[in-house]
Amino acid sequence: MATDTRGLSTEQAVRVRNLHRSFTKDGGVLNGLDLDIAPGEFVALIGRSGTGKSTLLRALAGLDRDVDGYGQITVPGAVSVVFQDSRLLPWKRVLDNVIFGLRGADARERGAQALAEVGLAGRERAWPHQLSGGEQQRAALARSLVREPQLLLADEPFGALDALTRIRMHALLRKLCETHRPAVLLVTHDVDEAIVLADRVILLDAGVVDTDVRVDLANRSRSDAGFAALRTLLLDRLGVDEEGRR
């Protein structure tokens, strides 16, 4: 089994060494993967379906402890996860969802502040079904960040949103990360999203890191020449052209 050391002091927010994850006897999903993420660093993880992106995220979140494997995982003690669906409890109001499991006499105050930070001030007593998809994801972000995580894991959190809402959520997430400074690992299938948001983009292939590039762009606009060049590089490594054809 993988050695999982959570909450230990480390110069890296995430340190993974020789991580293997296998669900069948036919082969592994992760095959000796190594990964480091620095405190406060935003890393986007891309790759074809089945290359181990979500498997890695679940391993870092401690959600697949029964999966056979070996290696070493070191993460901080405070880890939060945001999924593609908001996973709000439908029988609890929005504020109660945000502070669910949160301890302390000031929990409701902190929850209300978190909701205000994501643009949902005044919606504390709304039911989840009364929120739009984008608002539900805002509430999910508030629920994660109110706990002040040292590591935020996001598994395609904007995949179900329309294009305009996604753009707005990108700006919100960047702002929140600049304020709270967690290390972030974002799993996405969207190369443009990865470049817009991340400090580094990592591409997985066959269960290991295939490409690891730093996003050193002063301009994150899709019309920027540097953006276009990086996009072309990553699409080429994914084996697709600019129109998405393989």
PDB file of C-alpha atoms in Angstrom:
ATOM      1  CA  MET A   1       0.000   0.000   0.000  1.00  0.00           C
ATOM      2  CA  ALA A   2       1.074   3.596  -0.547  1.00  0.00           C
ATOM      3  CA  THR A   3       2.676   5.332   2.398  1.00  0.00           C
ATOM      4  CA  ASP A   4       0.388   8.283   3.150  1.00  0.00           C
ATOM      5  CA  THR A   5       1.865  10.996   5.353  1.00  0.00           C
ATOM      6  CA  ARG A   6      -0.653  13.756   5.978  1.00  0.00           C
ATOM      7  CA  GLY A   7       0.047  16.931   7.882  1.00  0.00           C
ATOM      8  CA  LEU A   8       3.805  16.410   8.097  1.00  0.00           C
ATOM      9  CA  SER A   9       6.134  19.370   7.658  1.00  0.00           C
ATOM     10  CA  THR A  10       7.533  19.568   4.123  1.00  0.00           C
ATOM     11  CA  GLU A  11       9.021  22.146   1.785  1.00  0.00           C
ATOM     12  CA  GLN A  12       6.441  21.026  -0.773  1.00  0.00           C
ATOM     13  CA  ALA A  13       2.673  21.175  -0.340  1.00  0.00           C
ATOM     14  CA  VAL A  14       2.485  17.929  -2.320  1.00  0.00           C
ATOM     15  CA  ARG A  15       5.208  15.324  -2.700  1.00  0.00           C
ATOM     16  CA  VAL A  16       4.461  12.099  -4.571  1.00  0.00           C
ATOM     17  CA  ARG A  17       7.064   9.464  -5.267  1.00  0.00           C
ATOM     18  CA  ASN A  18       6.785   6.269  -7.309  1.00  0.00           C
ATOM     19  CA  LEU A  19       2.991   6.167  -6.959  1.00  0.00           C
ATOM     20  CA  HIS A  20       1.201   3.184  -8.455  1.00  0.00           C
ATOM     21  CA  ARG A  21      -2.547   2.687  -8.608  1.00  0.00           C
ATOM     22  CA  SER A  22      -4.133  -0.366 -10.198  1.00  0.00           C
ATOM     23  CA  PHE A  23      -7.779  -1.423 -10.307  1.00  0.00           C
ATOM     24  CA  THR A  24      -7.251  -4.668 -12.246  1.00  0.00           C
ATOM     25  CA  LYS A  25      -4.525  -7.237 -12.745  1.00  0.00           C
ATOM     26  CA  ASP A  26      -4.136  -6.157 -16.389  1.00  0.00           C
ATOM     27  CA  GLY A  27      -2.218  -2.946 -15.735  1.00  0.00           C
ATOM     28  CA  GLY A  28      -1.899   0.193 -13.693  1.00  0.00           C
ATOM     29  CA  VAL A  29      -3.626   3.549 -13.991  1.00  0.00           C
ATOM     30  CA  LEU A  30      -0.678   5.267 -12.310  1.00  0.00           C
ATOM     31  CA  ASN A  31       2.721   3.735 -13.026  1.00  0.00           C
ATOM     32  CA  GLY A  32       5.422   5.138 -10.796  1.00  0.00           C
ATOM     33  CA  LEU A  33       4.302   8.765 -10.850  1.00  0.00           C
ATOM     34  CA  ASP A  34       6.409  11.513  -9.250  1.00  0.00           C
ATOM     35  CA  LEU A  35       4.999  14.972  -8.516  1.00  0.00           C
ATOM     36  CA  ASP A  36       5.877  18.062  -6.463  1.00  0.00           C
ATOM     37  CA  ILE A  37       3.639  21.084  -5.891  1.00  0.00           C
ATOM     38  CA  ALA A  38       5.007  24.063  -3.971  1.00  0.00           C
ATOM     39  CA  PRO A  39       2.988  25.916  -1.310  1.00  0.00           C
ATOM     40  CA  GLY A  40       0.708  28.432  -3.034  1.00  0.00           C
ATOM     41  CA  GLU A  41       1.384  27.002  -6.489  1.00  0.00           C
ATOM     42  CA  PHE A  42      -1.477  26.458  -8.961  1.00  0.00           C
ATOM     43  CA  VAL A  43      -0.992  23.323 -11.072  1.00  0.00           C
ATOM     44  CA  ALA A  44      -3.359  22.181 -13.816  1.00  0.00           C
ATOM     45  CA  LEU A  45      -3.422  18.486 -14.698  1.00  0.00           C
ATOM     46  CA  ILE A  46      -4.439  17.503 -18.232  1.00  0.00           C
ATOM     47  CA  GLY A  47      -4.346  14.297 -20.287  1.00  0.00           C
ATOM     48  CA  ARG A  48      -6.480  11.922 -22.280  1.00  0.00           C
ATOM     49  CA  SER A  49      -9.293  10.040 -20.559  1.00  0.00           C
ATOM     50  CA  GLY A  50      -7.997   7.107 -18.532  1.00  0.00           C
ATOM     51  CA  THR A  51      -4.496   8.492 -17.964  1.00  0.00           C
ATOM     52  CA  GLY A  52      -4.960   8.733 -14.199  1.00  0.00           C
ATOM     53  CA  LYS A  53      -5.862  12.384 -13.562  1.00  0.00           C
ATOM     54  CA  SER A  54      -8.861  11.813 -11.293  1.00  0.00           C
ATOM     55  CA  THR A  55      -7.201   8.734  -9.787  1.00  0.00           C
ATOM     56  CA  LEU A  56      -4.274  10.896  -8.689  1.00  0.00           C
ATOM     57  CA  LEU A  57      -6.586  13.543  -7.274  1.00  0.00           C
ATOM     58  CA  ARG A  58      -8.542  10.969  -5.291  1.00  0.00           C
ATOM     59  CA  ALA A  59      -5.299   9.503  -3.964  1.00  0.00           C
ATOM     60  CA  LEU A  60      -4.151  12.937  -2.777  1.00  0.00           C
ATOM     61  CA  ALA A  61      -7.570  13.520  -1.184  1.00  0.00           C
ATOM     62  CA  GLY A  62      -7.344  10.199   0.680  1.00  0.00           C
ATOM     63  CA  LEU A  63     -10.485   8.912  -1.042  1.00  0.00           C
ATOM     64  CA  ASP A  64      -9.141   5.624  -2.401  1.00  0.00           C
ATOM     65  CA  ARG A  65      -7.224   4.094   0.499  1.00  0.00           C
ATOM     66  CA  ASP A  66      -8.472   0.607  -0.413  1.00  0.00           C
ATOM     67  CA  VAL A  67      -6.907   0.708  -3.877  1.00  0.00           C
ATOM     68  CA  ASP A  68      -3.858  -1.515  -4.174  1.00  0.00           C
ATOM     69  CA  GLY A  69      -0.647   0.335  -4.843  1.00  0.00           C
ATOM     70  CA  TYR A  70       2.634   1.504  -3.464  1.00  0.00           C
ATOM     71  CA  GLY A  71       4.665   4.657  -3.348  1.00  0.00           C
ATOM     72  CA  GLN A  72       4.687   7.708  -1.110  1.00  0.00           C
ATOM     73  CA  ILE A  73       2.171  10.545  -0.802  1.00  0.00           C
ATOM     74  CA  THR A  74       2.841  13.590   1.367  1.00  0.00           C
ATOM     75  CA  VAL A  75       0.180  16.297   1.594  1.00  0.00           C
ATOM     76  CA  PRO A  76      -0.727  18.986   4.165  1.00  0.00           C
ATOM     77  CA  GLY A  77      -3.147  18.331   6.972  1.00  0.00           C
ATOM     78  CA  ALA A  78      -5.776  20.747   5.590  1.00  0.00           C
ATOM     79  CA  VAL A  79      -7.072  19.519   2.221  1.00  0.00           C
ATOM     80  CA  SER A  80     -10.339  20.490   0.507  1.00  0.00           C
ATOM     81  CA  VAL A  81     -11.911  19.040  -2.641  1.00  0.00           C
ATOM     82  CA  VAL A  82     -14.238  20.595  -5.228  1.00  0.00           C
ATOM     83  CA  PHE A  83     -15.927  18.268  -7.721  1.00  0.00           C
ATOM     84  CA  GLN A  84     -17.649  18.806 -11.072  1.00  0.00           C
ATOM     85  CA  ASP A  85     -21.017  18.726  -9.335  1.00  0.00           C
ATOM     86  CA  SER A  86     -21.349  20.936  -6.284  1.00  0.00           C
ATOM     87  CA  ARG A  87     -22.463  18.081  -4.010  1.00  0.00           C
ATOM     88  CA  LEU A  88     -24.541  20.455  -1.918  1.00  0.00           C
ATOM     89  CA  LEU A  89     -26.916  18.679   0.443  1.00  0.00           C
ATOM     90  CA  PRO A  90     -30.405  19.450  -0.908  1.00  0.00           C
ATOM     91  CA  TRP A  91     -32.030  19.347   2.533  1.00  0.00           C
ATOM     92  CA  LYS A  92     -29.720  22.026   3.965  1.00  0.00           C
ATOM     93  CA  ARG A  93     -29.764  25.732   3.210  1.00  0.00           C
ATOM     94  CA  VAL A  94     -26.755  27.259   1.485  1.00  0.00           C
ATOM     95  CA  LEU A  95     -25.050  28.596   4.609  1.00  0.00           C
ATOM     96  CA  ASP A  96     -25.563  25.290   6.417  1.00  0.00           C
ATOM     97  CA  ASN A  97     -23.965  23.516   3.453  1.00  0.00           C
ATOM     98  CA  VAL A  98     -20.960  25.823   3.564  1.00  0.00           C
ATOM     99  CA  ILE A  99     -20.315  25.297   7.286  1.00  0.00           C
ATOM    100  CA  PHE A 100     -21.302  21.612   7.392  1.00  0.00           C
ATOM    101  CA  GLY A 101     -18.866  19.909   9.775  1.00  0.00           C
ATOM    102  CA  LEU A 102     -17.144  23.195  10.627  1.00  0.00           C
ATOM    103  CA  ARG A 103     -16.483  23.674  14.327  1.00  0.00           C
ATOM    104  CA  GLY A 104     -16.300  26.869  16.337  1.00  0.00           C
ATOM    105  CA  ALA A 105     -18.643  29.487  17.737  1.00  0.00           C
ATOM    106  CA  ASP A 106     -17.915  31.755  14.766  1.00  0.00           C
ATOM    107  CA  ALA A 107     -18.704  29.116  12.120  1.00  0.00           C
ATOM    108  CA  ARG A 108     -21.815  30.880  10.816  1.00  0.00           C
ATOM    109  CA  GLU A 109     -20.014  34.216  10.637  1.00  0.00           C
ATOM    110  CA  ARG A 110     -17.114  32.647   8.763  1.00  0.00           C
ATOM    111  CA  GLY A 111     -19.529  30.889   6.422  1.00  0.00           C
ATOM    112  CA  ALA A 112     -21.376  34.123   5.664  1.00  0.00           C
ATOM    113  CA  GLN A 113     -18.059  35.853   4.953  1.00  0.00           C
ATOM    114  CA  ALA A 114     -17.070  33.043   2.596  1.00  0.00           C
ATOM    115  CA  LEU A 115     -20.368  33.330   0.739  1.00  0.00           C
ATOM    116  CA  ALA A 116     -19.880  37.085   0.396  1.00  0.00           C
ATOM    117  CA  GLU A 117     -16.394  36.445  -0.959  1.00  0.00           C
ATOM    118  CA  VAL A 118     -17.787  34.301  -3.792  1.00  0.00           C
ATOM    119  CA  GLY A 119     -20.567  36.751  -4.586  1.00  0.00           C
ATOM    120  CA  LEU A 120     -23.412  35.022  -2.740  1.00  0.00           C
ATOM    121  CA  ALA A 121     -24.061  37.520   0.050  1.00  0.00           C
ATOM    122  CA  GLY A 122     -27.750  37.451   0.905  1.00  0.00           C
ATOM    123  CA  ARG A 123     -28.246  33.879  -0.325  1.00  0.00           C
ATOM    124  CA  GLU A 124     -27.439  32.230   3.010  1.00  0.00           C
ATOM    125  CA  ARG A 125     -30.990  30.909   3.513  1.00  0.00           C
ATOM    126  CA  ALA A 126     -31.572  29.828  -0.090  1.00  0.00           C
ATOM    127  CA  TRP A 127     -32.009  26.140  -0.871  1.00  0.00           C
ATOM    128  CA  PRO A 128     -29.490  24.595  -3.283  1.00  0.00           C
ATOM    129  CA  HIS A 129     -32.157  24.062  -5.977  1.00  0.00           C
ATOM    130  CA  GLN A 130     -32.798  27.806  -5.977  1.00  0.00           C
ATOM    131  CA  LEU A 131     -29.238  28.476  -7.170  1.00  0.00           C
ATOM    132  CA  SER A 132     -28.007  28.339 -10.753  1.00  0.00           C
ATOM    133  CA  GLY A 133     -25.254  25.892 -11.669  1.00  0.00           C
ATOM    134  CA  GLY A 134     -22.636  28.623 -11.405  1.00  0.00           C
ATOM    135  CA  GLU A 135     -23.983  29.745  -8.038  1.00  0.00           C
ATOM    136  CA  GLN A 136     -23.891  26.174  -6.756  1.00  0.00           C
ATOM    137  CA  GLN A 137     -20.225  25.931  -7.712  1.00  0.00           C
ATOM    138  CA  ARG A 138     -19.593  29.272  -5.989  1.00  0.00           C
ATOM    139  CA  ALA A 139     -21.144  27.804  -2.837  1.00  0.00           C
ATOM    140  CA  ALA A 140     -18.936  24.720  -3.214  1.00  0.00           C
ATOM    141  CA  LEU A 141     -15.862  26.956  -3.438  1.00  0.00           C
ATOM    142  CA  ALA A 142     -16.991  28.829  -0.333  1.00  0.00           C
ATOM    143  CA  ARG A 143     -17.414  25.510   1.497  1.00  0.00           C
ATOM    144  CA  SER A 144     -13.871  24.510   0.569  1.00  0.00           C
ATOM    145  CA  LEU A 145     -12.139  27.803   1.252  1.00  0.00           C
ATOM    146  CA  VAL A 146     -13.874  28.580   4.551  1.00  0.00           C
ATOM    147  CA  ARG A 147     -11.700  25.824   5.998  1.00  0.00           C
ATOM    148  CA  GLU A 148      -8.540  27.658   4.846  1.00  0.00           C
ATOM    149  CA  PRO A 149      -7.020  24.613   3.130  1.00  0.00           C
ATOM    150  CA  GLN A 150      -3.330  24.378   2.442  1.00  0.00           C
ATOM    151  CA  LEU A 151      -4.200  22.227  -0.589  1.00  0.00           C
ATOM    152  CA  LEU A 152      -7.257  22.670  -2.820  1.00  0.00           C
ATOM    153  CA  LEU A 153      -8.047  19.759  -5.149  1.00  0.00           C
ATOM    154  CA  ALA A 154     -10.473  20.555  -7.989  1.00  0.00           C
ATOM    155  CA  ASP A 155     -11.787  17.809 -10.283  1.00  0.00           C
ATOM    156  CA  GLU A 156     -13.209  19.528 -13.389  1.00  0.00           C
ATOM    157  CA  PRO A 157     -15.211  21.971 -11.230  1.00  0.00           C
ATOM    158  CA  PHE A 158     -16.409  24.021 -14.218  1.00  0.00           C
ATOM    159  CA  GLY A 159     -17.000  21.191 -16.694  1.00  0.00           C
ATOM    160  CA  ALA A 160     -20.820  21.365 -16.495  1.00  0.00           C
ATOM    161  CA  LEU A 161     -21.059  25.166 -16.807  1.00  0.00           C
ATOM    162  CA  ASP A 162     -21.785  27.241 -19.898  1.00  0.00           C
ATOM    163  CA  ALA A 163     -18.920  29.128 -21.546  1.00  0.00           C
ATOM    164  CA  LEU A 164     -19.725  32.578 -20.110  1.00  0.00           C
ATOM    165  CA  THR A 165     -20.174  31.243 -16.584  1.00  0.00           C
ATOM    166  CA  ARG A 166     -16.882  29.357 -16.876  1.00  0.00           C
ATOM    167  CA  ILE A 167     -15.035  32.568 -17.765  1.00  0.00           C
ATOM    168  CA  ARG A 168     -16.511  34.278 -14.714  1.00  0.00           C
ATOM    169  CA  MET A 169     -15.616  31.320 -12.504  1.00  0.00           C
ATOM    170  CA  HIS A 170     -12.036  31.363 -13.797  1.00  0.00           C
ATOM    171  CA  ALA A 171     -11.646  34.985 -12.688  1.00  0.00           C
ATOM    172  CA  LEU A 172     -13.232  34.204  -9.314  1.00  0.00           C
ATOM    173  CA  LEU A 173     -10.993  31.208  -8.667  1.00  0.00           C
ATOM    174  CA  ARG A 174      -7.838  33.149  -9.512  1.00  0.00           C
ATOM    175  CA  LYS A 175      -8.932  35.940  -7.158  1.00  0.00           C
ATOM    176  CA  LEU A 176      -9.727  33.504  -4.339  1.00  0.00           C
ATOM    177  CA  CYS A 177      -6.412  31.709  -4.748  1.00  0.00           C
ATOM    178  CA  GLU A 178      -4.493  34.995  -4.677  1.00  0.00           C
ATOM    179  CA  THR A 179      -6.268  35.831  -1.413  1.00  0.00           C
ATOM    180  CA  HIS A 180      -6.064  32.477   0.371  1.00  0.00           C
ATOM    181  CA  ARG A 181      -2.871  31.128  -1.233  1.00  0.00           C
ATOM    182  CA  PRO A 182      -3.547  27.387  -1.105  1.00  0.00           C
ATOM    183  CA  ALA A 183      -1.624  25.047  -3.332  1.00  0.00           C
ATOM    184  CA  VAL A 184      -4.052  23.984  -6.074  1.00  0.00           C
ATOM    185  CA  LEU A 185      -4.278  20.893  -8.257  1.00  0.00           C
ATOM    186  CA  LEU A 186      -6.912  21.365 -10.964  1.00  0.00           C
ATOM    187  CA  VAL A 187      -7.934  18.404 -13.146  1.00  0.00           C
ATOM    188  CA  THR A 188      -9.302  19.581 -16.479  1.00  0.00           C
ATOM    189  CA  HIS A 189      -9.794  18.412 -20.067  1.00  0.00           C
ATOM    190  CA  ASP A 190      -9.701  22.026 -21.278  1.00  0.00           C
ATOM    191  CA  VAL A 191      -6.222  23.126 -22.391  1.00  0.00           C
ATOM    192  CA  ASP A 192      -7.258  26.790 -22.555  1.00  0.00           C
ATOM    193  CA  GLU A 193      -8.613  26.609 -18.997  1.00  0.00           C
ATOM    194  CA  ALA A 194      -5.326  25.124 -17.813  1.00  0.00           C
ATOM    195  CA  ILE A 195      -3.288  27.921 -19.396  1.00  0.00           C
ATOM    196  CA  VAL A 196      -5.620  30.677 -18.161  1.00  0.00           C
ATOM    197  CA  LEU A 197      -5.498  29.511 -14.540  1.00  0.00           C
ATOM    198  CA  ALA A 198      -2.302  27.669 -13.767  1.00  0.00           C
ATOM    199  CA  ASP A 199       1.290  28.470 -12.857  1.00  0.00           C
ATOM    200  CA  ARG A 200       2.258  25.071 -14.276  1.00  0.00           C
ATOM    201  CA  VAL A 201       0.526  22.638 -16.615  1.00  0.00           C
ATOM    202  CA  ILE A 202       1.283  18.928 -16.238  1.00  0.00           C
ATOM    203  CA  LEU A 203       0.238  16.391 -18.840  1.00  0.00           C
ATOM    204  CA  LEU A 204      -0.177  12.761 -17.795  1.00  0.00           C
ATOM    205  CA  ASP A 205       0.253   9.906 -20.226  1.00  0.00           C
ATOM    206  CA  ALA A 206       0.280   6.196 -19.410  1.00  0.00           C
ATOM    207  CA  GLY A 207       0.132   6.988 -15.707  1.00  0.00           C
ATOM    208  CA  VAL A 208       3.255   9.154 -15.496  1.00  0.00           C
ATOM    209  CA  VAL A 209       4.162  12.798 -16.082  1.00  0.00           C
ATOM    210  CA  ASP A 210       4.753  13.267 -19.802  1.00  0.00           C
ATOM    211  CA  THR A 211       5.035  17.070 -19.968  1.00  0.00           C
ATOM    212  CA  ASP A 212       5.579  19.681 -17.241  1.00  0.00           C
ATOM    213  CA  VAL A 213       5.615  23.303 -18.415  1.00  0.00           C
ATOM    214  CA  ARG A 214       5.552  26.594 -16.518  1.00  0.00           C
ATOM    215  CA  VAL A 215       3.059  29.210 -17.688  1.00  0.00           C
ATOM    216  CA  ASP A 216       5.218  32.351 -17.812  1.00  0.00           C
ATOM    217  CA  LEU A 217       2.757  34.623 -19.607  1.00  0.00           C
ATOM    218  CA  ALA A 218       2.200  38.277 -18.789  1.00  0.00           C
ATOM    219  CA  ASN A 219      -0.971  38.110 -20.890  1.00  0.00           C
ATOM    220  CA  ARG A 220      -3.371  35.198 -20.380  1.00  0.00           C
ATOM    221  CA  SER A 221      -5.502  36.267 -23.366  1.00  0.00           C
ATOM    222  CA  ARG A 222      -6.174  33.582 -25.965  1.00  0.00           C
ATOM    223  CA  SER A 223      -5.173  36.090 -28.655  1.00  0.00           C
ATOM    224  CA  ASP A 224      -1.663  36.430 -27.185  1.00  0.00           C
ATOM    225  CA  ALA A 225       1.113  34.810 -29.244  1.00  0.00           C
ATOM    226  CA  GLY A 226       2.643  33.157 -26.182  1.00  0.00           C
ATOM    227  CA  PHE A 227      -0.714  31.706 -25.166  1.00  0.00           C
ATOM    228  CA  ALA A 228      -1.243  30.335 -28.671  1.00  0.00           C
ATOM    229  CA  ALA A 229       2.234  28.772 -28.755  1.00  0.00           C
ATOM    230  CA  LEU A 230       1.748  27.024 -25.423  1.00  0.00           C
ATOM    231  CA  ARG A 231      -1.699  25.845 -26.472  1.00  0.00           C
ATOM    232  CA  THR A 232      -0.251  24.369 -29.686  1.00  0.00           C
ATOM    233  CA  LEU A 233       2.509  22.603 -27.713  1.00  0.00           C
ATOM    234  CA  LEU A 234       0.068  21.012 -25.277  1.00  0.00           C
ATOM    235  CA  LEU A 235      -2.404  19.986 -27.977  1.00  0.00           C
ATOM    236  CA  ASP A 236       0.456  18.410 -29.899  1.00  0.00           C
ATOM    237  CA  ARG A 237       1.503  16.442 -26.805  1.00  0.00           C
ATOM    238  CA  LEU A 238      -2.114  15.324 -26.445  1.00  0.00           C
ATOM    239  CA  GLY A 239      -2.074  14.165 -30.070  1.00  0.00           C
ATOM    240  CA  VAL A 240      -4.805  16.503 -31.316  1.00  0.00           C
ATOM    241  CA  ASP A 241      -4.850  19.462 -33.702  1.00  0.00           C
ATOM    242  CA  GLU A 242      -6.244  22.965 -33.160  1.00  0.00           C
ATOM    243  CA  GLU A 243      -9.746  21.758 -34.071  1.00  0.00           C
ATOM    244  CA  GLY A 244      -9.563  18.933 -31.563  1.00  0.00           C
ATOM    245  CA  ARG A 245      -9.028  16.156 -34.171  1.00  0.00           C
ATOM    246  CA  ARG A 246      -6.716  13.286 -33.270  1.00  0.00           C
TER     247      ARG A 246
END
